């Protein structure tokens, strides 16, 4: 399905909210542990919305748990200006 651009329909098992500062605003991102019901593969999902230069931005990252690097993801979010 091209409409969801490869987004998987994951089942969320556990989530926690973390706050970051983007463009002078405090923004909440949801860090989740999830599973793909089709393959039973464990995933990590990170989502958040924030005001961009030309409107609202949806940040959605889905990556297999075995290659998930939380430090790198945190650095990526902190680099958003």
PDB file of C-alpha atoms in Angstrom:
ATOM      1  CA  UNK A   1       0.000   0.000   0.000  1.00  0.00           C
ATOM      2  CA  UNK A   2       1.763   3.138  -1.204  1.00  0.00           C
ATOM      3  CA  UNK A   3      -0.453   5.463   0.818  1.00  0.00           C
ATOM      4  CA  UNK A   4       1.313   4.676   4.092  1.00  0.00           C
ATOM      5  CA  UNK A   5       4.827   4.870   2.572  1.00  0.00           C
ATOM      6  CA  UNK A   6       6.003   1.612   4.128  1.00  0.00           C
ATOM      7  CA  UNK A   7       4.590   2.257   7.576  1.00  0.00           C
ATOM      8  CA  UNK A   8       3.918  -0.993   9.394  1.00  0.00           C
ATOM      9  CA  UNK A   9       0.789  -1.597  11.416  1.00  0.00           C
ATOM     10  CA  UNK A  10       2.612  -2.398  14.635  1.00  0.00           C
ATOM     11  CA  UNK A  11       1.087  -3.510  17.906  1.00  0.00           C
ATOM     12  CA  UNK A  12       2.437  -1.258  20.670  1.00  0.00           C
ATOM     13  CA  UNK A  13       3.522  -3.152  23.788  1.00  0.00           C
ATOM     14  CA  UNK A  14       4.999  -0.365  25.926  1.00  0.00           C
ATOM     15  CA  UNK A  15       5.485   3.396  25.491  1.00  0.00           C
ATOM     16  CA  UNK A  16       7.031   6.353  27.232  1.00  0.00           C
ATOM     17  CA  UNK A  17       6.887  10.059  26.461  1.00  0.00           C
ATOM     18  CA  UNK A  18      10.045  12.168  26.262  1.00  0.00           C
ATOM     19  CA  UNK A  19      10.312  15.905  25.807  1.00  0.00           C
ATOM     20  CA  UNK A  20      12.626  17.705  23.392  1.00  0.00           C
ATOM     21  CA  UNK A  21      12.971  21.365  22.470  1.00  0.00           C
ATOM     22  CA  UNK A  22      12.366  22.117  18.800  1.00  0.00           C
ATOM     23  CA  UNK A  23      12.177  25.664  17.422  1.00  0.00           C
ATOM     24  CA  UNK A  24      11.837  27.053  20.956  1.00  0.00           C
ATOM     25  CA  UNK A  25       8.878  24.814  21.853  1.00  0.00           C
ATOM     26  CA  UNK A  26       8.710  21.789  24.132  1.00  0.00           C
ATOM     27  CA  UNK A  27       7.632  18.825  22.012  1.00  0.00           C
ATOM     28  CA  UNK A  28       6.609  15.379  23.218  1.00  0.00           C
ATOM     29  CA  UNK A  29       7.814  12.287  21.378  1.00  0.00           C
ATOM     30  CA  UNK A  30       6.431   8.832  22.070  1.00  0.00           C
ATOM     31  CA  UNK A  31       9.073   6.085  22.270  1.00  0.00           C
ATOM     32  CA  UNK A  32       7.425   2.674  21.929  1.00  0.00           C
ATOM     33  CA  UNK A  33       8.280  -1.006  21.928  1.00  0.00           C
ATOM     34  CA  UNK A  34       6.142  -2.830  19.408  1.00  0.00           C
ATOM     35  CA  UNK A  35       5.714  -6.010  17.392  1.00  0.00           C
ATOM     36  CA  UNK A  36       4.792  -6.588  13.765  1.00  0.00           C
ATOM     37  CA  UNK A  37       1.856  -9.039  13.960  1.00  0.00           C
ATOM     38  CA  UNK A  38       2.602 -10.455  10.492  1.00  0.00           C
ATOM     39  CA  UNK A  39       6.255 -11.381  11.079  1.00  0.00           C
ATOM     40  CA  UNK A  40       6.296 -11.293  14.922  1.00  0.00           C
ATOM     41  CA  UNK A  41       9.434  -9.137  14.608  1.00  0.00           C
ATOM     42  CA  UNK A  42      10.133  -6.763  17.501  1.00  0.00           C
ATOM     43  CA  UNK A  43      10.240  -3.082  16.550  1.00  0.00           C
ATOM     44  CA  UNK A  44      10.861   0.297  18.094  1.00  0.00           C
ATOM     45  CA  UNK A  45       8.679   3.208  17.045  1.00  0.00           C
ATOM     46  CA  UNK A  46       9.273   6.904  17.715  1.00  0.00           C
ATOM     47  CA  UNK A  47       6.579   9.457  16.862  1.00  0.00           C
ATOM     48  CA  UNK A  48       6.082  13.160  17.385  1.00  0.00           C
ATOM     49  CA  UNK A  49       4.569  16.224  15.749  1.00  0.00           C
ATOM     50  CA  UNK A  50       5.985  19.726  15.780  1.00  0.00           C
ATOM     51  CA  UNK A  51       5.710  23.024  13.973  1.00  0.00           C
ATOM     52  CA  UNK A  52       8.084  23.161  11.020  1.00  0.00           C
ATOM     53  CA  UNK A  53       9.047  26.090   8.807  1.00  0.00           C
ATOM     54  CA  UNK A  54       6.050  25.557   6.507  1.00  0.00           C
ATOM     55  CA  UNK A  55       3.521  23.771   8.729  1.00  0.00           C
ATOM     56  CA  UNK A  56       3.155  20.793  11.011  1.00  0.00           C
ATOM     57  CA  UNK A  57       5.713  17.982  10.700  1.00  0.00           C
ATOM     58  CA  UNK A  58       4.979  14.349  11.568  1.00  0.00           C
ATOM     59  CA  UNK A  59       8.060  12.438  12.704  1.00  0.00           C
ATOM     60  CA  UNK A  60       7.575   8.665  12.444  1.00  0.00           C
ATOM     61  CA  UNK A  61      10.418   6.185  12.792  1.00  0.00           C
ATOM     62  CA  UNK A  62       9.928   2.429  12.791  1.00  0.00           C
ATOM     63  CA  UNK A  63      13.017   0.241  13.080  1.00  0.00           C
ATOM     64  CA  UNK A  64      13.649  -3.366  14.046  1.00  0.00           C
ATOM     65  CA  UNK A  65      14.627  -3.610  17.710  1.00  0.00           C
ATOM     66  CA  UNK A  66      17.860  -5.449  16.956  1.00  0.00           C
ATOM     67  CA  UNK A  67      19.257  -2.466  15.024  1.00  0.00           C
ATOM     68  CA  UNK A  68      17.657   0.288  17.150  1.00  0.00           C
ATOM     69  CA  UNK A  69      20.183   2.773  18.539  1.00  0.00           C
ATOM     70  CA  UNK A  70      18.438   5.003  21.062  1.00  0.00           C
ATOM     71  CA  UNK A  71      21.398   7.361  21.414  1.00  0.00           C
ATOM     72  CA  UNK A  72      21.488   7.978  17.658  1.00  0.00           C
ATOM     73  CA  UNK A  73      17.713   8.554  17.512  1.00  0.00           C
ATOM     74  CA  UNK A  74      17.918  11.013  20.419  1.00  0.00           C
ATOM     75  CA  UNK A  75      20.759  12.889  18.678  1.00  0.00           C
ATOM     76  CA  UNK A  76      18.721  13.025  15.463  1.00  0.00           C
ATOM     77  CA  UNK A  77      15.713  14.542  17.244  1.00  0.00           C
ATOM     78  CA  UNK A  78      17.898  16.991  19.163  1.00  0.00           C
ATOM     79  CA  UNK A  79      19.441  18.136  15.860  1.00  0.00           C
ATOM     80  CA  UNK A  80      16.062  19.312  14.486  1.00  0.00           C
ATOM     81  CA  UNK A  81      16.092  23.119  14.375  1.00  0.00           C
TER      82      UNK A  81
END
